[in-house]
PDB file of C-alpha atoms in Angstrom:
ATOM      1  CA  UNK A 462      -0.382  -0.226   0.036  1.00  0.00           C
ATOM      2  CA  UNK A 463       1.608   3.231  -0.996  1.00  0.00           C
ATOM      3  CA  UNK A 464       2.431   5.864   1.494  1.00  0.00           C
ATOM      4  CA  UNK A 465       1.321   9.944   1.325  1.00  0.00           C
ATOM      5  CA  UNK A 466       3.173  12.686   3.132  1.00  0.00           C
ATOM      6  CA  UNK A 467       0.345  14.996   3.272  1.00  0.00           C
ATOM      7  CA  UNK A 468       0.589  19.025   4.591  1.00  0.00           C
ATOM      8  CA  UNK A 469      -2.488  21.072   5.507  1.00  0.00           C
ATOM      9  CA  UNK A 470      -1.196  24.755   4.438  1.00  0.00           C
ATOM     10  CA  UNK A 471      -2.375  28.201   5.796  1.00  0.00           C
ATOM     11  CA  UNK A 472      -1.884  31.237   3.661  1.00  0.00           C
ATOM     12  CA  UNK A 473      -1.030  33.988   5.793  1.00  0.00           C
ATOM     13  CA  UNK A 474       0.358  37.733   5.593  1.00  0.00           C
ATOM     14  CA  UNK A 475       3.120  39.339   7.558  1.00  0.00           C
ATOM     15  CA  UNK A 476       2.902  43.284   8.647  1.00  0.00           C
ATOM     16  CA  UNK A 477       4.431  44.154   6.360  1.00  0.00           C
ATOM     17  CA  UNK A 478       1.700  42.528   3.439  1.00  0.00           C
ATOM     18  CA  UNK A 479       3.779  39.850   2.518  1.00  0.00           C
ATOM     19  CA  UNK A 480       1.794  36.255   1.913  1.00  0.00           C
ATOM     20  CA  UNK A 481       3.849  33.123   3.671  1.00  0.00           C
ATOM     21  CA  UNK A 482       2.591  29.759   3.333  1.00  0.00           C
ATOM     22  CA  UNK A 483       1.913  27.797   7.012  1.00  0.00           C
ATOM     23  CA  UNK A 484       2.167  24.162   7.588  1.00  0.00           C
ATOM     24  CA  UNK A 485      -1.029  23.839  10.009  1.00  0.00           C
ATOM     25  CA  UNK A 486      -0.053  19.703  10.621  1.00  0.00           C
ATOM     26  CA  UNK A 487       1.771  17.103   8.316  1.00  0.00           C
ATOM     27  CA  UNK A 488       2.120  13.343   8.909  1.00  0.00           C
ATOM     28  CA  UNK A 489       1.716  10.336   6.301  1.00  0.00           C
ATOM     29  CA  UNK A 490      -1.203   8.370   5.172  1.00  0.00           C
ATOM     30  CA  UNK A 491      -0.946   5.094   4.418  1.00  0.00           C
ATOM     31  CA  UNK A 492      -4.131   4.409   1.430  1.00  0.00           C
ATOM     32  CA  UNK A 493      -4.708   2.615  -2.000  1.00  0.00           C
ATOM     33  CA  UNK A 494      -5.018   5.721  -3.748  1.00  0.00           C
ATOM     34  CA  UNK A 495      -4.457   9.606  -3.921  1.00  0.00           C
ATOM     35  CA  UNK A 496      -8.207   9.618  -3.267  1.00  0.00           C
ATOM     36  CA  UNK A 497      -8.274   7.545  -0.462  1.00  0.00           C
ATOM     37  CA  UNK A 498      -5.200   9.295   0.812  1.00  0.00           C
ATOM     38  CA  UNK A 499      -7.235  12.581   0.816  1.00  0.00           C
ATOM     39  CA  UNK A 500     -10.352  11.518   2.181  1.00  0.00           C
ATOM     40  CA  UNK A 501      -8.240   9.333   5.009  1.00  0.00           C
ATOM     41  CA  UNK A 502      -6.046  12.501   5.671  1.00  0.00           C
ATOM     42  CA  UNK A 503      -9.350  15.263   5.746  1.00  0.00           C
ATOM     43  CA  UNK A 504     -10.793  13.102   8.340  1.00  0.00           C
ATOM     44  CA  UNK A 505      -7.501  12.638  10.312  1.00  0.00           C
ATOM     45  CA  UNK A 506      -7.210  16.277  10.269  1.00  0.00           C
ATOM     46  CA  UNK A 507     -10.231  16.898  11.705  1.00  0.00           C
ATOM     47  CA  UNK A 508     -10.420  14.750  14.055  1.00  0.00           C
ATOM     48  CA  UNK A 509      -7.391  16.190  15.924  1.00  0.00           C
ATOM     49  CA  UNK A 510      -8.526  19.961  15.330  1.00  0.00           C
ATOM     50  CA  UNK A 511     -12.053  18.987  16.804  1.00  0.00           C
ATOM     51  CA  UNK A 512     -13.665  20.147  14.251  1.00  0.00           C
ATOM     52  CA  UNK A 513     -16.121  18.874  11.210  1.00  0.00           C
ATOM     53  CA  UNK A 514     -14.176  20.839   8.085  1.00  0.00           C
ATOM     54  CA  UNK A 515     -10.686  21.118   8.053  1.00  0.00           C
ATOM     55  CA  UNK A 516     -10.402  24.332   6.100  1.00  0.00           C
ATOM     56  CA  UNK A 517     -11.117  26.376   9.163  1.00  0.00           C
ATOM     57  CA  UNK A 518      -7.641  25.754   9.689  1.00  0.00           C
ATOM     58  CA  UNK A 519      -6.425  25.381   6.217  1.00  0.00           C
ATOM     59  CA  UNK A 520      -6.587  26.513   3.061  1.00  0.00           C
ATOM     60  CA  UNK A 521      -4.941  23.697   1.075  1.00  0.00           C
ATOM     61  CA  UNK A 522      -4.248  20.104   1.431  1.00  0.00           C
ATOM     62  CA  UNK A 523      -0.421  18.618  -0.262  1.00  0.00           C
ATOM     63  CA  UNK A 524      -0.813  14.978  -1.129  1.00  0.00           C
ATOM     64  CA  UNK A 525       2.609  14.001  -2.124  1.00  0.00           C
ATOM     65  CA  UNK A 526       4.294  10.438  -2.304  1.00  0.00           C
ATOM     66  CA  UNK A 527       7.796   9.728  -0.725  1.00  0.00           C
ATOM     67  CA  UNK A 528      10.329   9.267  -3.457  1.00  0.00           C
ATOM     68  CA  UNK A 529      11.254   5.965  -4.044  1.00  0.00           C
ATOM     69  CA  UNK A 530      14.624   5.190  -1.637  1.00  0.00           C
ATOM     70  CA  UNK A 531      17.607   4.416  -3.544  1.00  0.00           C
ATOM     71  CA  UNK A 532      18.206   0.958  -4.380  1.00  0.00           C
ATOM     72  CA  UNK A 533      20.531  -1.545  -1.887  1.00  0.00           C
ATOM     73  CA  UNK A 534      21.796  -3.105  -4.165  1.00  0.00           C
ATOM     74  CA  UNK A 535      23.100  -0.427  -6.526  1.00  0.00           C
ATOM     75  CA  UNK A 536      20.911  -0.773  -9.894  1.00  0.00           C
TER      76      UNK A 536
END
């Protein structure tokens, strides 16, 4: 089963008006597909924050498949 790295991101402005992306949570999800990983991540994030809608705390969600480890055999 593939693993996905998940980050929930909130865009915030600093005192000069410049936008910055702030990570609200980051964790790993094991799921059979990208869409399944998104659903699991949303549920986990909401459970952690005690809310029904993750967009209260974040503007976007990033899902990435971790890079493959280099072969131990070198080829």
